[in-house]
Coordinates of C-alpha atoms (C1' of nucleotides) in Angstrom, one line a residue:
Chain A
M1 CA -16.3 47.9 -4.8
G2 CA -12.9 48.8 -3.3
S3 CA -13.9 48.7 0.4
A4 CA -11.1 47.9 2.9
R5 CA -13.2 45.0 3.9
R6 CA -13.2 43.3 0.8
E7 CA -9.4 43.5 0.7
E8 CA -9.2 42.0 4.2
I9 CA -11.1 39.1 3.0
L10 CA -9.6 38.9 -0.5
E11 CA -6.2 38.5 1.5
A12 CA -7.7 36.2 4.5
A13 CA -8.9 34.1 1.3
L14 CA -5.5 34.0 -0.3
E15 CA -4.0 32.2 2.8
V16 CA -6.5 30.0 3.0
F17 CA -7.0 29.2 -0.7
A18 CA -3.2 28.6 -0.6
A19 CA -3.3 26.6 2.6
R20 CA -6.0 24.2 1.7
G21 CA -6.5 24.5 -2.2
F22 CA -10.2 25.2 -3.4
R23 CA -12.1 22.5 -2.4
G24 CA -10.2 22.4 1.1
A25 CA -10.9 25.5 2.2
S26 CA -14.2 27.0 3.4
I27 CA -15.7 30.1 3.8
D28 CA -15.7 29.5 7.6
A29 CA -12.1 29.4 7.5
V30 CA -11.9 32.6 5.7
A31 CA -14.5 34.3 7.5
E32 CA -12.7 33.4 10.6
R33 CA -9.5 34.8 9.6
A34 CA -10.9 37.9 8.5
G35 CA -12.9 38.4 11.4
L36 CA -16.2 38.3 10.5
T37 CA -18.6 34.9 9.7
R38 CA -19.0 32.9 6.7
Q39 CA -22.5 34.9 6.0
G40 CA -20.3 38.5 5.8
V41 CA -18.3 37.0 3.6
L42 CA -20.7 35.9 1.0
H43 CA -21.9 39.4 1.2
Y44 CA -18.8 40.8 -0.7
F45 CA -18.8 37.8 -2.6
P46 CA -21.6 36.1 -3.5
S47 CA -20.4 32.6 -4.3
K48 CA -17.0 30.7 -3.1
K49 CA -16.2 30.7 -7.0
R50 CA -16.2 34.4 -7.3
L51 CA -14.5 34.5 -4.5
L52 CA -11.4 32.3 -6.1
L53 CA -11.8 34.4 -9.3
A54 CA -11.3 37.8 -7.4
I55 CA -7.9 35.9 -5.8
L56 CA -6.8 35.1 -9.1
E57 CA -7.2 38.2 -10.7
L58 CA -5.5 40.1 -7.4
R59 CA -2.7 37.7 -7.7
E60 CA -2.2 38.3 -11.5
R61 CA -2.6 42.1 -11.0
L62 CA 0.4 42.1 -8.0
S63 CA 2.4 39.9 -10.0
R64 CA 2.3 42.2 -13.0
E65 CA 2.9 45.6 -11.2
H66 CA 6.0 43.8 -9.4
L67 CA 7.8 43.2 -12.8
A68 CA 6.7 46.7 -14.1
A69 CA 8.6 47.9 -11.4
R70 CA 11.8 46.6 -12.1
P71 CA 13.8 48.5 -14.6
A72 CA 13.5 47.4 -18.4
D73 CA 16.8 46.3 -18.8
G74 CA 15.6 43.9 -21.6
D75 CA 17.3 40.8 -19.8
W76 CA 14.6 38.8 -20.7
A77 CA 16.1 35.6 -18.9
A78 CA 16.4 37.4 -16.1
D79 CA 13.0 38.9 -15.8
L80 CA 11.5 35.2 -15.9
A81 CA 13.8 33.9 -13.4
E82 CA 13.0 37.1 -11.1
A83 CA 9.1 36.6 -11.8
V84 CA 9.8 32.8 -10.1
A85 CA 11.8 34.4 -7.3
F86 CA 8.7 36.9 -6.9
E87 CA 6.5 33.7 -6.3
Q88 CA 8.9 32.3 -3.9
R89 CA 8.8 35.2 -1.7
H90 CA 4.9 35.0 -1.8
P91 CA 4.4 31.5 -1.2
S92 CA 0.8 32.2 -1.2
F93 CA 0.6 33.3 -4.5
A94 CA 2.7 29.9 -6.0
Q95 CA 0.5 27.8 -3.9
V96 CA -2.8 29.1 -5.3
H97 CA -1.0 29.2 -8.7
S98 CA -0.3 25.2 -7.8
V99 CA -3.7 24.3 -6.7
V100 CA -6.0 25.7 -8.9
L101 CA -3.7 24.5 -11.7
A102 CA -4.1 21.1 -10.4
E103 CA -8.2 21.6 -9.9
A104 CA -8.2 23.1 -13.2
V105 CA -6.6 19.7 -14.6
V106 CA -9.5 18.0 -13.0
G107 CA -11.3 19.6 -15.3
Q108 CA -14.5 21.2 -14.0
E109 CA -13.4 23.7 -11.8
P110 CA -14.0 27.2 -11.9
A111 CA -10.7 28.6 -13.4
A112 CA -10.2 25.7 -15.9
Q113 CA -10.9 27.8 -18.4
Y114 CA -8.9 30.6 -17.0
V115 CA -5.5 28.3 -16.8
R116 CA -6.1 27.1 -20.1
E117 CA -6.4 30.0 -21.9
R118 CA -3.0 31.4 -19.8
C119 CA -1.0 28.3 -20.7
R120 CA -2.1 28.8 -24.6
S121 CA -1.2 33.0 -24.8
L122 CA 1.8 32.3 -22.7
Q123 CA 3.2 30.1 -25.1
D124 CA 2.1 31.8 -27.9
A125 CA 3.6 35.4 -27.0
L126 CA 7.4 33.4 -26.0
C127 CA 7.0 31.6 -29.3
G128 CA 6.3 34.9 -31.5
Y129 CA 8.8 36.8 -29.1
L130 CA 11.6 34.0 -29.9
T131 CA 10.6 33.9 -33.5
E132 CA 10.8 37.5 -34.1
R133 CA 14.2 37.4 -32.3
H134 CA 15.9 34.5 -34.0
G135 CA 13.8 33.3 -36.5
E136 CA 12.6 29.6 -36.7
R137 CA 15.6 28.1 -35.3
L138 CA 17.1 29.4 -32.0
P139 CA 20.6 29.2 -31.5
S140 CA 20.2 26.2 -29.4
G141 CA 19.0 24.6 -32.2
L142 CA 15.4 24.0 -30.8
S143 CA 12.5 25.3 -32.9
A144 CA 10.7 28.2 -31.2
P145 CA 7.6 26.5 -30.6
V146 CA 9.3 23.8 -29.3
A147 CA 11.3 26.4 -27.2
A148 CA 8.6 28.4 -25.8
A149 CA 7.0 25.2 -24.5
A150 CA 9.7 23.8 -23.0
V151 CA 10.6 27.0 -21.1
L152 CA 7.3 27.4 -19.7
A153 CA 7.0 23.6 -18.6
L154 CA 10.6 24.0 -16.9
I155 CA 8.8 27.1 -15.2
E156 CA 6.2 25.2 -14.1
G157 CA 8.0 22.6 -13.1
V158 CA 10.5 24.2 -10.9
H159 CA 7.3 25.9 -9.7
Q160 CA 6.2 22.8 -8.2
M161 CA 9.4 21.3 -7.3
W162 CA 10.1 24.0 -5.2
L163 CA 6.7 23.9 -3.5
V164 CA 7.4 20.5 -2.5
D165 CA 10.7 20.3 -1.1
P166 CA 11.8 24.0 -0.5
E167 CA 15.4 24.9 -0.9
A168 CA 15.0 28.5 -1.7
E169 CA 17.9 30.0 -3.0
R170 CA 18.4 26.9 -5.6
Y171 CA 15.6 27.5 -8.0
P172 CA 16.0 30.8 -9.7
S173 CA 19.6 30.0 -10.6
I174 CA 18.2 26.8 -12.1
V175 CA 15.4 28.5 -13.7
R176 CA 18.3 31.1 -15.0
E177 CA 21.1 28.9 -16.3
A178 CA 18.7 26.3 -17.8
M179 CA 16.5 28.4 -20.1
S180 CA 20.0 30.4 -21.0
V181 CA 20.7 26.5 -22.5
L182 CA 17.3 25.9 -23.9
L183 CA 17.4 29.1 -26.1
G184 CA 21.1 29.0 -26.9
S185 CA 24.4 30.8 -26.3
G186 CA 24.7 34.5 -26.1
D187 CA 21.2 35.2 -25.0
K188 CA 22.1 37.8 -22.7
D189 CA 21.6 40.7 -25.1
A190 CA 17.8 40.1 -25.5
G191 CA 15.2 42.3 -26.4
L192 CA 11.8 43.5 -25.2
S193 CA 10.3 41.5 -22.3
P194 CA 7.0 39.7 -23.9
E195 CA 3.8 39.2 -21.2
R196 CA 4.6 37.2 -18.6
R197 CA 3.3 35.3 -15.9
Chain B
M1 CA -5.3 -9.8 -0.3
G2 CA -4.8 -10.0 -4.3
S3 CA -8.5 -11.0 -4.6
A4 CA -10.3 -9.9 -8.2
R5 CA -12.6 -7.7 -6.3
R6 CA -9.6 -5.5 -4.7
E7 CA -8.2 -4.9 -8.4
E8 CA -11.6 -4.1 -9.3
I9 CA -12.1 -1.5 -6.8
L10 CA -8.3 0.0 -7.3
E11 CA -9.0 0.5 -11.0
A12 CA -12.6 2.0 -10.5
A13 CA -10.6 4.3 -7.9
L14 CA -7.9 5.1 -10.2
E15 CA -10.1 6.5 -12.6
V16 CA -12.2 8.7 -10.0
F17 CA -9.4 9.7 -7.9
A18 CA -7.8 10.9 -11.4
A19 CA -10.8 12.7 -12.9
R20 CA -11.6 14.4 -9.4
G21 CA -9.0 14.6 -7.2
F22 CA -8.5 13.2 -4.1
R23 CA -10.9 15.4 -1.9
G24 CA -13.3 16.0 -4.8
A25 CA -13.6 11.9 -5.1
S26 CA -16.0 10.2 -2.8
I27 CA -16.1 6.3 -1.8
D28 CA -19.6 6.7 -3.5
A29 CA -18.1 7.0 -6.9
V30 CA -15.5 4.7 -6.5
A31 CA -18.2 2.0 -5.4
E32 CA -20.8 2.9 -7.8
R33 CA -17.9 2.2 -10.8
A34 CA -16.9 -0.6 -9.2
G35 CA -20.3 -2.3 -9.3
L36 CA -21.0 -2.3 -5.6
T37 CA -21.9 -0.2 -2.1
R38 CA -19.4 2.4 -0.2
Q39 CA -19.7 0.0 2.5
G40 CA -18.1 -2.8 0.1
V41 CA -15.3 -0.5 -0.9
L42 CA -14.6 0.2 2.9
H43 CA -14.5 -3.7 3.5
Y44 CA -11.3 -3.8 1.2
F45 CA -9.7 -0.5 2.2
P46 CA -10.4 0.7 5.2
S47 CA -10.2 4.4 4.9
K48 CA -10.2 6.8 2.0
K49 CA -6.5 7.7 2.5
R50 CA -5.1 3.8 2.3
L51 CA -7.3 3.7 -1.1
L52 CA -5.1 6.4 -2.3
L53 CA -1.9 4.6 -1.0
A54 CA -2.7 1.9 -2.9
I55 CA -3.2 3.6 -6.0
L56 CA -0.2 5.5 -5.7
E57 CA 1.6 1.6 -5.2
L58 CA -0.2 0.4 -8.4
R59 CA 0.7 3.4 -10.4
E60 CA 3.9 3.0 -9.8
R61 CA 4.3 -0.6 -10.0
L62 CA 2.6 -0.6 -13.6
S63 CA 5.3 2.2 -14.5
R64 CA 8.0 0.5 -13.9
E65 CA 6.9 -2.5 -14.9
H66 CA 6.4 -1.1 -18.4
L67 CA 9.8 0.3 -18.7
A68 CA 10.9 -2.6 -17.6
A69 CA 9.7 -4.3 -20.7
R70 CA 11.3 -2.1 -23.2
P71 CA 14.6 -2.9 -24.4
A72 CA 17.3 -1.7 -22.5
D73 CA 19.1 0.1 -25.6
G74 CA 20.8 2.5 -22.9
D75 CA 19.4 5.6 -24.9
W76 CA 18.5 7.0 -21.6
A77 CA 17.0 10.3 -22.9
A78 CA 14.1 8.2 -25.1
D79 CA 13.6 6.3 -22.2
L80 CA 12.3 9.2 -20.4
A81 CA 10.5 10.2 -23.1
E82 CA 8.8 7.4 -23.5
A83 CA 8.4 7.2 -20.0
V84 CA 6.1 10.6 -20.6
A85 CA 4.3 9.4 -23.2
F86 CA 3.4 6.1 -21.6
E87 CA 1.6 8.1 -19.0
Q88 CA 0.1 10.4 -21.9
R89 CA -1.1 7.0 -23.0
H90 CA -2.7 6.3 -19.6
P91 CA -4.1 10.0 -18.4
S92 CA -5.7 8.4 -15.1
F93 CA -2.0 8.0 -14.0
A94 CA -1.0 11.3 -15.2
Q95 CA -4.2 12.6 -13.5
V96 CA -3.8 11.2 -10.4
H97 CA 0.0 12.3 -10.4
S98 CA -0.7 15.5 -10.9
V99 CA -3.5 15.8 -8.1
V100 CA -2.0 14.3 -5.6
L101 CA 1.3 16.4 -6.1
A102 CA -0.6 19.6 -6.1
E103 CA -2.5 18.0 -2.9
A104 CA 0.8 17.1 -1.7
V105 CA 1.9 20.7 -2.0
V106 CA -0.6 21.7 0.7
G107 CA 1.3 19.4 2.8
Q108 CA -1.3 17.8 5.2
E109 CA -2.4 15.7 2.5
P110 CA -1.6 11.8 2.9
A111 CA 0.8 11.3 0.2
A112 CA 2.7 14.6 0.6
Q113 CA 5.7 12.3 2.4
Y114 CA 5.5 10.3 -0.6
V115 CA 5.8 12.8 -3.0
R116 CA 8.4 14.6 -1.3
E117 CA 11.0 11.7 -0.8
R118 CA 10.0 10.9 -4.5
C119 CA 11.2 14.0 -5.7
R120 CA 14.2 14.2 -3.6
S121 CA 15.3 10.4 -4.7
L122 CA 14.7 11.3 -8.6
Q123 CA 16.8 14.0 -8.5
D124 CA 19.6 12.4 -6.7
A125 CA 19.7 9.1 -8.8
L126 CA 19.9 11.2 -12.1
C127 CA 22.3 13.8 -10.5
G128 CA 24.3 10.6 -9.7
Y129 CA 23.8 9.7 -13.1
L130 CA 24.9 12.4 -14.6
T131 CA 27.8 12.9 -12.7
E132 CA 29.0 9.3 -13.3
R133 CA 28.7 9.7 -16.9
H134 CA 30.2 13.2 -17.4
G135 CA 31.8 14.6 -14.3
E136 CA 30.8 17.8 -12.7
R137 CA 29.7 19.7 -15.7
L138 CA 28.0 18.4 -18.8
P139 CA 28.6 19.2 -22.2
S140 CA 25.9 21.8 -22.4
G141 CA 27.9 23.3 -19.6
L142 CA 25.2 23.1 -16.5
S143 CA 26.3 21.4 -13.5
A144 CA 25.2 18.0 -12.7
P145 CA 22.5 19.2 -10.0
V146 CA 21.5 22.0 -11.9
A147 CA 21.0 19.9 -14.9
A148 CA 19.0 17.1 -12.9
A149 CA 16.6 19.5 -11.4
A150 CA 15.9 20.8 -14.6
V151 CA 15.0 17.9 -16.8
L152 CA 12.8 16.8 -13.9
A153 CA 11.1 20.0 -13.5
L154 CA 10.8 20.2 -17.8
I155 CA 9.2 16.7 -17.3
E156 CA 7.1 17.8 -14.5
G157 CA 6.0 20.9 -16.2
V158 CA 5.4 19.3 -19.5
H159 CA 3.4 16.7 -17.7
Q160 CA 0.9 19.2 -16.4
M161 CA 0.9 21.8 -19.7
W162 CA -0.3 18.5 -21.3
L163 CA -3.3 17.8 -19.1
V164 CA -4.3 21.1 -19.1
D165 CA -4.4 21.6 -22.7
P166 CA -3.7 18.3 -24.5
E167 CA -2.2 17.8 -28.4
A168 CA -1.1 14.7 -27.7
E169 CA 1.7 14.2 -30.8
R170 CA 3.4 17.3 -29.4
Y171 CA 4.9 16.6 -26.2
P172 CA 7.4 13.6 -25.8
S173 CA 9.2 15.4 -28.7
I174 CA 9.6 18.6 -26.5
V175 CA 10.7 16.6 -23.8
R176 CA 13.2 14.7 -25.9
E177 CA 14.2 17.6 -27.9
A178 CA 14.7 19.7 -25.0
M179 CA 16.6 17.2 -22.7
S180 CA 19.0 16.7 -25.4
V181 CA 20.0 20.4 -24.9
L182 CA 20.0 20.6 -21.6
L183 CA 22.5 17.9 -21.3
G184 CA 24.6 18.6 -24.2
S185 CA 25.1 17.9 -27.6
G186 CA 25.9 14.1 -28.3
D187 CA 23.9 12.3 -25.8
K188 CA 22.6 9.6 -27.7
D189 CA 25.3 7.1 -26.6
A190 CA 24.2 7.3 -22.8
G191 CA 25.0 4.5 -20.8
L192 CA 22.5 2.7 -18.0
S193 CA 19.2 3.8 -17.0
P194 CA 18.8 5.1 -13.9
E195 CA 15.5 4.5 -11.8
R196 CA 12.9 6.4 -13.1
R197 CA 9.0 8.0 -12.4
Chain C
dG1 C1' -18.3 -10.6 1.6
dT2 C1' -21.7 -7.6 0.9
dC3 C1' -25.6 -5.4 2.2
dT4 C1' -29.2 -1.5 5.1
dA5 C1' -29.5 1.7 8.3
dT6 C1' -27.4 5.1 10.9
dA7 C1' -24.7 8.2 13.3
dA8 C1' -22.2 12.4 13.1
dT9 C1' -19.7 16.0 10.7
dG10 C1' -19.5 19.7 7.3
dC11 C1' -20.6 22.4 3.6
dG12 C1' -22.4 26.4 0.5
dA13 C1' -26.2 29.0 0.1
dT14 C1' -30.6 32.0 1.2
dA15 C1' -34.0 34.5 4.2
dG16 C1' -34.7 37.6 7.3
dA17 C1' -33.8 40.2 11.7
dC18 C1' -31.2 44.6 13.5
Chain D
dG1 C1' -22.9 45.5 6.5
dT2 C1' -23.3 42.1 9.5
dC3 C1' -25.3 38.8 12.4
dT4 C1' -28.8 34.7 13.7
dA5 C1' -31.2 31.0 12.2
dT6 C1' -31.8 27.4 9.2
dC7 C1' -32.0 24.3 4.6
dG8 C1' -30.7 20.9 2.1
dC9 C1' -26.9 18.3 0.4
dA10 C1' -23.0 15.3 0.5
dT11 C1' -19.2 13.0 2.8
dT12 C1' -16.9 9.4 5.9
dA13 C1' -17.5 6.0 8.8
dT14 C1' -19.9 2.3 12.2
dA15 C1' -22.8 -0.8 13.6
dG16 C1' -25.0 -5.1 12.5
dA17 C1' -28.3 -8.2 9.8
dC18 C1' -27.6 -11.9 6.1

DNA sequence: GTCTATAATGCGATAGAC
DNA sequence: GTCTATCGCATTATAGAC
């Protein structure tokens, strides 16, 4: 199950899928990078789809672990900004996310359901958090559902913008500042952090 | 050049590329939809890449024409919201945009340069407009470059969110409201419209 | 202009030896 | 567990007839 070989293959696959997308990536390319043959890869992951799903799980696990390791100072806006910065320090994650999301748009890809559910649950979690904290309407004047959608859209958009045209230092602060405005003044004392990307 | 056949092929290709992405789409599928064979398509467009570029040009042309047809009431925020709504009424455009953008992320696709330049020029145009109108700092407290990037990211993110999880009526108003907050209070009297998507 | 025919490649997956 | 060999399929693109 957790053999070292498996991990090596997963890491190689992360790079390849990030660099070429799901359709563009070939098992051969993954195998070559991992130092074995296509059939060796297929021994661990019975199909290309299963390989992709394993990558998505890995990405989510590592991302969660990273955020869990931060001090829980409750600065929720800063946490989200850090999540964005984290992905920028690990471009493969960001690229896999972006490419998979786009292929989910197309609808018939293996990860379509995964992406859809994730989008829903993130909005729900954030909306619930905002409602609990501020009631129906935030200091900025936006309603909680609108603000939740706007914040997540902002993050997603910044994400892609960065991938297309990287200026590393710029984007995390854009997220932080814009989010602060979207939620409203004096949000820096926000409470517990909700589930996140 | 502007033969009717060519237009038919372009329209068919728009649908197919939108539905399956660049890599996922085959010339055969385009040909079938247009009512001829693969070779017939290749007669008009010498390669798959050229076909994609032609689609991007078509999309941009139609989008511009639509916006130009609106009354220039100067409500710039409403214009941008309308641009989003327009794409939602023409899902193929939105999907082609999304898919091509993702494949541009991968970097080696034919449209990579196109997307990169577009991202830059849109930010510059919007930033310039905001600066001219409000100076370095907007009523919301954001600087012009940050606000420009945030607004465009928001639009891009909403775009994709909608593609993944459509609730048609919701998103245009999210764009309008969030943008209004990002720019600052009383932005409804904005001046001329800059170039847009 | 549009077709048939074909070349040439690349891919995912399976079967079976070691 | 990893390999060789192979099947079967889909794809882009070209050559040339009509």
